[in-house]
Amino acid sequence: MKMIFDSKALWKERFSAYTTEVMRYLRYMFNDHLLFVLIIGLGAGIFYYAGWVKTLEPSFPVIPLMVILLTASIAISPVATLLQKPDVVYLIVQEKAMDAYFSQAKIASFFMQLYVFVIVLGICMPMYVEVTGIPYSQFFTLFIVLALLKAWNIYFGFESMKLEDADTTWMFVRVIVNAILIYISLISAPFISIPLVLVVILASYYWIKKKTSKVTLRWEYLVDKEEARMNRFYRLVNLFTDVPHLRGTVRRRNYLDFLYQPIPYAKRKTFAYLFSRTFVRTNEYIGLYVRLTVIAVILLVFVQGFYLNIIFSLLFLYLTGFQFIPMLKHYDAQIMLRLYPIDDAYRHRSFIHFLRILLLGQAILFSLIGIAQNGTIGGMVILGINLAFVAIFTFLYAPIRMKKMYE
C-alpha cells in the first residue's frame, strides 16, 4: 500500500522537538542570578529613560530614529524552517507536498518574532508622544501596520530565497520598502497608512508569486540558513551553559599574540596559556567581551549621574563575569588533556586569574569614564567599588559557581 507523505505532521513533530529544546536551554539561561541582575538593570534603565524623555525638545529627530529601529526589527525576519541536512536528499522529491510544511513555518516564525517589534515600538512610543504630541492611541495603528509588514517580510523573504542574491538585492529592496512605509505611517493618519500598506503587500504578493512560480527551492541554501539561525541561538546559550553541538568559529588574530606571549612556559601555566589563546582566537568569547564592553561604555558615556554610573558598572561587570564562567569547561572534551594530565587546581587557579584580568580591564575603563564625569574623587570612589566587586566576584562567587559546575 502506498504511503501518503504528511508534511503537516512532519512540521508538528519537528516544531515540538524544537520548542522542547529551546525551553530546556532557556531554563539554564534565565536562572535566578541573571533574572535578579536583569530586573535591577531594567529598573535603572526605565528610571533613566523616563527622565531623559522629559528633556526632549521638539527638534529631536524621533521619527528618523524610529524608522531605523523599527525597520531593523521588521526587516530581520528569518524563517524557522527547521530543515536538516538529510532533507536535501530525502525531502527534495516531496517539494510540492512540502507547501503545507513551509506555510506552517512562516506562521510560526511570525508569532515567534512578534515580540521584537512590539518591544521596540513600546520603547519608542514615549519619545514619539513627547516630541510629536500624538496620543498613545496611535500605538494600535502602528502595531497593525508593523504586524502587516512583519508578515509581508517573512513571506517575501522566504519566497525571495528561491531567487539569486536573496541576501543582498532582495534584502535591500525589503529594507527600503519597510523604511518608506514606516515613515509614512509615523507622519500620516491611520486611514492613509493602513490602506497603503495593504496595497503594497497585495501588489508585491502577486508579483513575487508570479516570479517564483516556476522556480524550485534552493534546498542547500535553506539548510545553511537554518543552521546559521540555530548556531546564533546556540552561541547565545553557550554563554550560560555547554552546548555540545555548537559549531564555533576560530580566527588566527596574530596581531593579538602579544596578549599571551608574556605567559611563562611552565606546567602550572598551561591553562593560563590555553584560556588566553582561546579567548583571543574564538569569536564567541572575544566577541562577547567586546560587545559587553562597548555597550557598557556607550551607556556610561550617555548616562549622567554618580549612582547610575555605579549601577551600570557593576551590572556589566557581573554580566561579563557570569557569562564567562562556562568557559572553564571549554577543554573538557579534549582527549589530549587526558594524555598529559594537569592538576585541576592549576586549571581553576588559571581560570580565576584569567577572569580577574578581564574584569579588571573593564573596571578600570569604567572608572576612567567615572572620573571624566564625576571628577577625581567621585571617579576614585567608583574605581574602589568596582575593584571591590571584582575581588568579591573572583575570590568568593566564581569559585562557588565553578564547584557547582562539576558536582
CSV table of C-alpha atoms in Angstrom, one decimal:
chain,number,residue,atom,x,y,z
A,1,MET,CA,0.0,0.0,0.0
A,2,LYS,CA,1.3,3.4,-1.0
A,3,MET,CA,2.1,5.7,2.0
A,4,ILE,CA,1.0,9.3,1.8
A,5,PHE,CA,3.5,11.9,2.9
A,6,ASP,CA,2.1,14.3,5.5
A,7,SER,CA,4.2,17.4,5.7
A,8,LYS,CA,2.0,19.0,8.4
A,9,ALA,CA,2.7,16.0,10.7
A,10,LEU,CA,6.4,16.4,10.0
A,11,TRP,CA,6.2,20.1,10.9
A,12,LYS,CA,4.4,19.3,14.2
A,13,GLU,CA,7.0,16.7,15.1
A,14,ARG,CA,9.9,19.0,14.4
A,15,PHE,CA,8.4,22.0,16.0
A,16,SER,CA,7.6,20.1,19.1
A,17,ALA,CA,11.2,18.9,19.4
A,18,TYR,CA,12.5,22.4,18.7
A,19,THR,CA,10.3,24.1,21.4
A,20,THR,CA,11.3,21.4,23.9
A,21,GLU,CA,15.0,22.1,23.2
A,22,VAL,CA,14.6,25.8,23.4
A,23,MET,CA,12.7,25.7,26.6
A,24,ARG,CA,15.3,23.5,28.2
A,25,TYR,CA,18.1,25.9,27.3
A,26,LEU,CA,16.1,28.9,28.4
A,27,ARG,CA,15.8,27.4,31.9
A,28,TYR,CA,19.6,27.4,32.0
A,29,MET,CA,19.8,31.0,30.7
A,30,PHE,CA,17.2,32.7,32.8
A,31,ASN,CA,18.3,31.5,36.2
A,32,ASP,CA,17.7,33.3,39.5
A,33,HIS,CA,21.0,35.2,39.4
A,34,LEU,CA,20.6,36.5,35.9
A,35,LEU,CA,16.9,37.5,36.4
A,36,PHE,CA,17.9,39.4,39.6
A,37,VAL,CA,20.5,41.4,37.6
A,38,LEU,CA,18.2,42.0,34.7
A,39,ILE,CA,15.4,43.3,36.9
A,40,ILE,CA,17.9,45.7,38.5
A,41,GLY,CA,19.2,46.8,35.2
A,42,LEU,CA,15.7,47.1,33.7
A,43,GLY,CA,14.5,49.2,36.6
A,44,ALA,CA,17.5,51.5,36.4
A,45,GLY,CA,17.1,51.8,32.6
A,46,ILE,CA,13.4,52.7,32.8
A,47,PHE,CA,14.1,55.3,35.5
A,48,TYR,CA,16.8,57.0,33.5
A,49,TYR,CA,14.8,56.7,30.2
A,50,ALA,CA,11.7,58.3,31.7
A,51,GLY,CA,13.7,61.2,33.0
A,52,TRP,CA,15.5,61.6,29.6
A,53,VAL,CA,12.3,61.6,27.6
A,54,LYS,CA,11.0,64.6,29.5
A,55,THR,CA,14.1,66.6,28.4
A,56,LEU,CA,13.4,66.1,24.7
A,57,GLU,CA,12.9,69.1,22.5
A,58,PRO,CA,10.6,69.3,19.5
A,59,SER,CA,13.7,69.4,17.3
A,60,PHE,CA,14.7,65.9,18.4
A,61,PRO,CA,14.8,63.5,15.3
A,62,VAL,CA,12.4,61.0,16.8
A,63,ILE,CA,10.8,59.9,13.5
A,64,PRO,CA,14.1,59.1,11.7
A,65,LEU,CA,15.3,57.3,14.8
A,66,MET,CA,12.1,55.2,14.9
A,67,VAL,CA,12.3,54.5,11.2
A,68,ILE,CA,15.8,53.0,11.7
A,69,LEU,CA,14.9,51.0,14.8
A,70,LEU,CA,11.5,49.7,13.6
A,71,THR,CA,12.9,48.9,10.1
A,72,ALA,CA,15.6,46.8,11.7
A,73,SER,CA,13.1,44.9,13.9
A,74,ILE,CA,10.9,44.3,10.9
A,75,ALA,CA,13.3,43.6,8.1
A,76,ILE,CA,15.3,41.0,10.0
A,77,SER,CA,12.8,38.2,9.6
A,78,PRO,CA,14.5,34.7,9.4
A,79,VAL,CA,12.1,31.9,8.7
A,80,ALA,CA,12.5,28.9,11.1
A,81,THR,CA,12.3,26.1,8.6
A,82,LEU,CA,13.8,23.5,11.0
A,83,LEU,CA,15.3,21.8,7.9
A,84,GLN,CA,18.2,19.4,8.4
A,85,LYS,CA,21.0,18.2,6.1
A,86,PRO,CA,19.4,14.9,5.2
A,87,ASP,CA,16.3,16.7,3.9
A,88,VAL,CA,18.4,17.8,0.9
A,89,VAL,CA,18.3,14.1,-0.2
A,90,TYR,CA,15.1,12.7,1.2
A,91,LEU,CA,12.6,15.6,1.0
A,92,ILE,CA,13.6,17.2,-2.3
A,93,VAL,CA,11.4,14.7,-4.1
A,94,GLN,CA,8.4,15.9,-2.0
A,95,GLU,CA,8.8,19.6,-2.7
A,96,LYS,CA,5.2,20.1,-3.8
A,97,ALA,CA,3.9,18.3,-0.7
A,98,MET,CA,6.1,20.5,1.5
A,99,ASP,CA,4.0,23.6,0.7
A,100,ALA,CA,1.9,23.0,3.9
A,101,TYR,CA,5.1,22.5,5.9
A,102,PHE,CA,6.6,25.8,4.8
A,103,SER,CA,3.2,27.6,5.4
A,104,GLN,CA,3.3,26.4,9.0
A,105,ALA,CA,7.0,27.5,9.2
A,106,LYS,CA,6.0,31.0,8.1
A,107,ILE,CA,3.1,31.3,10.6
A,108,ALA,CA,5.3,30.0,13.5
A,109,SER,CA,8.1,32.4,12.5
A,110,PHE,CA,5.7,35.4,12.6
A,111,PHE,CA,4.5,34.6,16.1
A,112,MET,CA,8.0,33.8,17.4
A,113,GLN,CA,9.3,37.2,16.2
A,114,LEU,CA,6.2,39.2,17.2
A,115,TYR,CA,7.6,40.4,20.5
A,116,VAL,CA,10.7,42.0,18.9
A,117,PHE,CA,8.9,44.9,17.1
A,118,VAL,CA,6.4,45.2,20.0
A,119,ILE,CA,9.2,45.9,22.4
A,120,VAL,CA,10.9,48.3,20.1
A,121,LEU,CA,7.6,50.1,19.5
A,122,GLY,CA,6.8,50.2,23.2
A,123,ILE,CA,10.2,51.7,23.9
A,124,CYS,CA,9.9,54.3,21.2
A,125,MET,CA,6.3,55.4,22.0
A,126,PRO,CA,7.2,57.8,24.9
A,127,MET,CA,9.7,59.6,22.7
A,128,TYR,CA,7.2,59.8,19.8
A,129,VAL,CA,4.4,61.1,22.0
A,130,GLU,CA,6.7,63.6,23.8
A,131,VAL,CA,8.1,65.1,20.6
A,132,THR,CA,5.2,65.0,18.3
A,133,GLY,CA,2.3,65.4,20.7
A,134,ILE,CA,0.4,62.5,19.1
A,135,PRO,CA,-1.6,60.4,21.6
A,136,TYR,CA,-0.7,56.9,22.8
A,137,SER,CA,-3.7,55.5,20.9
A,138,GLN,CA,-1.5,55.7,17.8
A,139,PHE,CA,0.3,52.7,19.2
A,140,PHE,CA,-2.5,50.4,17.9
A,141,THR,CA,-2.4,51.8,14.4
A,142,LEU,CA,1.4,51.4,14.3
A,143,PHE,CA,1.1,47.9,15.7
A,144,ILE,CA,-1.3,46.9,12.9
A,145,VAL,CA,1.0,48.4,10.3
A,146,LEU,CA,4.1,46.7,11.7
A,147,ALA,CA,2.3,43.4,12.1
A,148,LEU,CA,1.3,43.5,8.4
A,149,LEU,CA,4.8,44.4,7.4
A,150,LYS,CA,6.3,41.7,9.5
A,151,ALA,CA,4.0,39.1,7.9
A,152,TRP,CA,5.0,40.5,4.5
A,153,ASN,CA,8.7,40.4,5.3
A,154,ILE,CA,8.5,36.8,6.4
A,155,TYR,CA,6.6,35.7,3.3
A,156,PHE,CA,8.6,37.9,0.8
A,157,GLY,CA,11.9,36.9,2.4
A,158,PHE,CA,11.2,33.2,2.1
A,159,GLU,CA,10.0,33.4,-1.5
A,160,SER,CA,12.9,35.6,-2.5
A,161,MET,CA,15.3,32.8,-1.2
A,162,LYS,CA,14.3,30.9,-4.3
A,163,LEU,CA,16.0,33.6,-6.3
A,164,GLU,CA,19.6,34.6,-6.6
A,165,ASP,CA,21.0,37.5,-4.4
A,166,ALA,CA,18.5,36.9,-1.6
A,167,ASP,CA,20.9,38.2,1.0
A,168,THR,CA,21.8,41.4,-1.0
A,169,THR,CA,19.5,42.7,-3.7
A,170,TRP,CA,16.2,41.4,-2.2
A,171,MET,CA,17.2,42.2,1.3
A,172,PHE,CA,17.9,45.8,0.2
A,173,VAL,CA,14.5,46.1,-1.5
A,174,ARG,CA,12.7,44.9,1.7
A,175,VAL,CA,14.7,47.4,3.8
A,176,ILE,CA,13.8,50.4,1.5
A,177,VAL,CA,10.1,49.4,1.3
A,178,ASN,CA,9.9,49.0,5.0
A,179,ALA,CA,11.5,52.3,5.8
A,180,ILE,CA,9.3,54.2,3.4
A,181,LEU,CA,6.1,52.6,4.7
A,182,ILE,CA,7.0,53.0,8.3
A,183,TYR,CA,7.9,56.7,7.7
A,184,ILE,CA,4.5,57.3,6.1
A,185,SER,CA,2.8,55.6,9.0
A,186,LEU,CA,4.5,57.8,11.5
A,187,ILE,CA,3.6,61.0,9.9
A,188,SER,CA,0.1,60.2,8.4
A,189,ALA,CA,-3.3,59.2,9.7
A,190,PRO,CA,-4.5,55.6,10.0
A,191,PHE,CA,-6.9,55.9,7.1
A,192,ILE,CA,-3.9,56.6,4.8
A,193,SER,CA,-1.2,54.3,6.2
A,194,ILE,CA,-3.1,51.1,6.6
A,195,PRO,CA,-4.7,51.0,3.1
A,196,LEU,CA,-1.3,52.0,1.6
A,197,VAL,CA,0.4,49.1,3.3
A,198,LEU,CA,-2.3,46.7,2.2
A,199,VAL,CA,-1.9,47.8,-1.4
A,200,VAL,CA,1.8,47.4,-1.4
A,201,ILE,CA,1.5,43.9,0.3
A,202,LEU,CA,-1.0,42.7,-2.2
A,203,ALA,CA,0.8,44.0,-5.2
A,204,SER,CA,4.2,42.5,-4.1
A,205,TYR,CA,2.4,39.2,-3.3
A,206,TYR,CA,1.2,38.7,-6.8
A,207,TRP,CA,4.5,39.9,-8.2
A,208,ILE,CA,6.7,37.6,-6.2
A,209,LYS,CA,4.2,34.7,-6.7
A,210,LYS,CA,4.5,35.1,-10.5
A,211,LYS,CA,8.3,35.5,-10.4
A,212,THR,CA,8.8,32.3,-8.3
A,213,SER,CA,6.0,30.2,-9.8
A,214,LYS,CA,8.5,28.2,-12.0
A,215,VAL,CA,11.5,28.3,-9.6
A,216,THR,CA,12.3,25.4,-7.3
A,217,LEU,CA,13.6,25.7,-3.8
A,218,ARG,CA,17.3,26.0,-3.1
A,219,TRP,CA,17.4,23.3,-0.5
A,220,GLU,CA,21.1,23.6,0.3
A,221,TYR,CA,20.7,27.3,0.8
A,222,LEU,CA,17.7,26.8,3.1
A,223,VAL,CA,19.5,24.3,5.2
A,224,ASP,CA,22.6,26.6,5.5
A,225,LYS,CA,20.3,29.5,6.6
A,226,GLU,CA,18.6,27.3,9.2
A,227,GLU,CA,21.9,26.0,10.6
A,228,ALA,CA,23.2,29.6,10.8
A,229,ARG,CA,20.0,30.6,12.6
A,230,MET,CA,20.3,27.8,15.1
A,231,ASN,CA,24.0,28.5,15.6
A,232,ARG,CA,23.2,32.1,16.6
A,233,PHE,CA,20.9,30.7,19.3
A,234,TYR,CA,23.4,28.1,20.4
A,235,ARG,CA,26.2,30.7,20.7
A,236,LEU,CA,23.9,32.8,23.0
A,237,VAL,CA,23.1,29.7,25.1
A,238,ASN,CA,26.7,28.7,25.2
A,239,LEU,CA,27.4,31.9,27.3
A,240,PHE,CA,25.4,30.2,30.1
A,241,THR,CA,25.8,26.5,29.7
A,242,ASP,CA,27.5,23.9,27.5
A,243,VAL,CA,26.0,23.3,24.0
A,244,PRO,CA,27.6,20.0,22.7
A,245,HIS,CA,26.7,20.5,19.0
A,246,LEU,CA,27.7,24.2,18.8
A,247,ARG,CA,29.9,24.9,15.8
A,248,GLY,CA,32.3,27.6,16.9
A,249,THR,CA,34.4,29.8,14.6
A,250,VAL,CA,38.1,30.5,15.1
A,251,ARG,CA,40.4,33.1,13.7
A,252,ARG,CA,44.2,33.4,14.0
A,253,ARG,CA,44.4,37.0,15.0
A,254,ASN,CA,48.2,37.0,15.2
A,255,TYR,CA,48.2,40.8,15.9
A,256,LEU,CA,46.9,39.9,19.4
A,257,ASP,CA,49.6,37.4,20.2
A,258,PHE,CA,51.3,39.9,22.5
A,259,LEU,CA,48.5,39.4,25.0
A,260,TYR,CA,49.5,35.9,25.9
A,261,GLN,CA,53.2,35.9,25.0
A,262,PRO,CA,54.3,37.1,28.5
A,263,ILE,CA,52.9,33.8,30.0
A,264,PRO,CA,55.9,31.7,31.1
A,265,TYR,CA,56.5,28.2,29.7
A,266,ALA,CA,55.6,26.1,32.8
A,267,LYS,CA,53.3,23.3,33.7
A,268,ARG,CA,51.4,25.4,36.2
A,269,LYS,CA,50.7,28.0,33.4
A,270,THR,CA,49.4,25.5,30.8
A,271,PHE,CA,45.8,26.5,31.3
A,272,ALA,CA,46.6,30.2,31.6
A,273,TYR,CA,48.0,30.0,28.1
A,274,LEU,CA,45.1,27.9,26.8
A,275,PHE,CA,42.4,30.2,28.2
A,276,SER,CA,44.2,33.3,26.9
A,277,ARG,CA,44.7,31.8,23.4
A,278,THR,CA,41.1,30.6,23.3
A,279,PHE,CA,39.8,34.0,24.3
A,280,VAL,CA,41.8,35.8,21.6
A,281,ARG,CA,41.1,33.3,18.8
A,282,THR,CA,37.5,32.2,19.4
A,283,ASN,CA,34.8,34.6,18.1
A,284,GLU,CA,32.3,33.7,20.7
A,285,TYR,CA,34.4,34.7,23.7
A,286,ILE,CA,36.3,37.8,22.3
A,287,GLY,CA,33.1,38.9,20.6
A,288,LEU,CA,31.1,38.7,23.8
A,289,TYR,CA,33.7,40.6,25.8
A,290,VAL,CA,33.9,43.4,23.2
A,291,ARG,CA,30.1,43.7,22.8
A,292,LEU,CA,29.5,43.9,26.5
A,293,THR,CA,32.3,46.4,27.0
A,294,VAL,CA,31.2,48.6,24.1
A,295,ILE,CA,27.6,48.6,25.2
A,296,ALA,CA,28.6,49.5,28.8
A,297,VAL,CA,30.9,52.3,27.6
A,298,ILE,CA,28.1,53.8,25.4
A,299,LEU,CA,25.6,53.7,28.4
A,300,LEU,CA,28.1,55.2,30.8
A,301,VAL,CA,29.0,58.0,28.4
A,302,PHE,CA,25.4,59.0,27.9
A,303,VAL,CA,24.2,58.3,31.5
A,304,GLN,CA,24.8,61.3,33.7
A,305,GLY,CA,24.8,60.5,37.4
A,306,PHE,CA,27.2,59.2,40.0
A,307,TYR,CA,24.9,56.4,41.3
A,308,LEU,CA,23.7,55.3,37.8
A,309,ASN,CA,27.4,55.1,36.8
A,310,ILE,CA,28.0,52.7,39.7
A,311,ILE,CA,24.9,50.7,38.9
A,312,PHE,CA,25.8,50.2,35.2
A,313,SER,CA,29.4,49.5,36.0
A,314,LEU,CA,28.5,46.7,38.5
A,315,LEU,CA,25.8,45.4,36.2
A,316,PHE,CA,28.2,44.9,33.2
A,317,LEU,CA,31.0,43.6,35.4
A,318,TYR,CA,28.6,40.9,36.7
A,319,LEU,CA,27.2,40.1,33.3
A,320,THR,CA,30.8,39.7,31.9
A,321,GLY,CA,32.0,37.5,34.8
A,322,PHE,CA,28.8,35.4,34.9
A,323,GLN,CA,28.8,34.7,31.2
A,324,PHE,CA,32.5,33.8,31.0
A,325,ILE,CA,32.3,31.1,33.8
A,326,PRO,CA,31.2,28.3,31.4
A,327,MET,CA,34.4,28.9,29.5
A,328,LEU,CA,36.1,26.8,32.3
A,329,LYS,CA,34.7,23.6,30.7
A,330,HIS,CA,35.8,24.6,27.1
A,331,TYR,CA,38.5,21.9,27.1
A,332,ASP,CA,36.6,19.1,28.9
A,333,ALA,CA,36.1,17.2,25.7
A,334,GLN,CA,39.8,17.4,24.6
A,335,ILE,CA,41.3,13.9,24.7
A,336,MET,CA,44.9,15.3,24.6
A,337,LEU,CA,44.5,16.7,28.1
A,338,ARG,CA,43.9,13.1,29.3
A,339,LEU,CA,47.2,12.0,27.8
A,340,TYR,CA,49.1,14.8,29.6
A,341,PRO,CA,47.1,15.3,32.8
A,342,ILE,CA,47.3,18.5,34.7
A,343,ASP,CA,46.0,19.0,38.3
A,344,ASP,CA,42.6,20.7,38.3
A,345,ALA,CA,43.9,23.1,40.9
A,346,TYR,CA,46.1,24.6,38.1
A,347,ARG,CA,43.1,24.9,35.8
A,348,HIS,CA,40.9,26.6,38.3
A,349,ARG,CA,43.6,28.9,39.5
A,350,SER,CA,44.5,29.9,36.0
A,351,PHE,CA,40.8,30.5,35.1
A,352,ILE,CA,40.2,32.7,38.1
A,353,HIS,CA,43.3,34.7,37.3
A,354,PHE,CA,42.2,35.0,33.6
A,355,LEU,CA,38.7,36.1,34.6
A,356,ARG,CA,40.1,38.6,37.1
A,357,ILE,CA,42.2,40.2,34.3
A,358,LEU,CA,39.2,40.6,32.1
A,359,LEU,CA,37.1,42.2,34.8
A,360,LEU,CA,39.9,44.4,36.0
A,361,GLY,CA,40.3,45.8,32.4
A,362,GLN,CA,36.6,46.7,32.4
A,363,ALA,CA,36.6,48.1,35.9
A,364,ILE,CA,39.5,50.4,35.1
A,365,LEU,CA,37.9,51.5,31.8
A,366,PHE,CA,34.5,52.2,33.5
A,367,SER,CA,36.3,54.1,36.3
A,368,LEU,CA,38.1,56.4,33.8
A,369,ILE,CA,34.7,57.3,32.4
A,370,GLY,CA,33.5,57.9,36.0
A,371,ILE,CA,36.5,60.2,36.6
A,372,ALA,CA,35.7,62.2,33.5
A,373,GLN,CA,32.1,62.7,34.5
A,374,ASN,CA,32.2,63.0,38.3
A,375,GLY,CA,35.7,64.3,39.0
A,376,THR,CA,38.7,62.7,40.6
A,377,ILE,CA,37.1,62.0,44.0
A,378,GLY,CA,33.9,60.6,42.5
A,379,GLY,CA,35.8,58.6,40.0
A,380,MET,CA,38.1,57.1,42.6
A,381,VAL,CA,35.1,56.0,44.6
A,382,ILE,CA,33.7,54.3,41.6
A,383,LEU,CA,37.1,52.6,41.0
A,384,GLY,CA,37.2,51.4,44.6
A,385,ILE,CA,33.7,50.0,44.3
A,386,ASN,CA,34.5,48.3,41.0
A,387,LEU,CA,37.7,46.8,42.3
A,388,ALA,CA,35.9,45.5,45.5
A,389,PHE,CA,33.2,43.9,43.3
A,390,VAL,CA,35.9,42.2,41.1
A,391,ALA,CA,37.6,40.9,44.3
A,392,ILE,CA,34.3,39.5,45.7
A,393,PHE,CA,33.3,38.0,42.4
A,394,THR,CA,36.6,36.3,41.7
A,395,PHE,CA,37.6,35.2,45.2
A,396,LEU,CA,34.1,34.2,46.5
A,397,TYR,CA,31.4,33.9,43.9
A,398,ALA,CA,33.2,32.4,40.9
A,399,PRO,CA,34.9,29.5,42.9
A,400,ILE,CA,31.4,28.5,44.3
A,401,ARG,CA,29.9,28.6,40.8
A,402,MET,CA,32.8,26.6,39.4
A,403,LYS,CA,32.5,24.0,42.1
A,404,LYS,CA,28.8,23.5,41.3
A,405,MET,CA,29.6,23.0,37.6
A,406,TYR,CA,31.4,19.8,38.4
A,407,GLU,CA,29.1,18.4,41.0
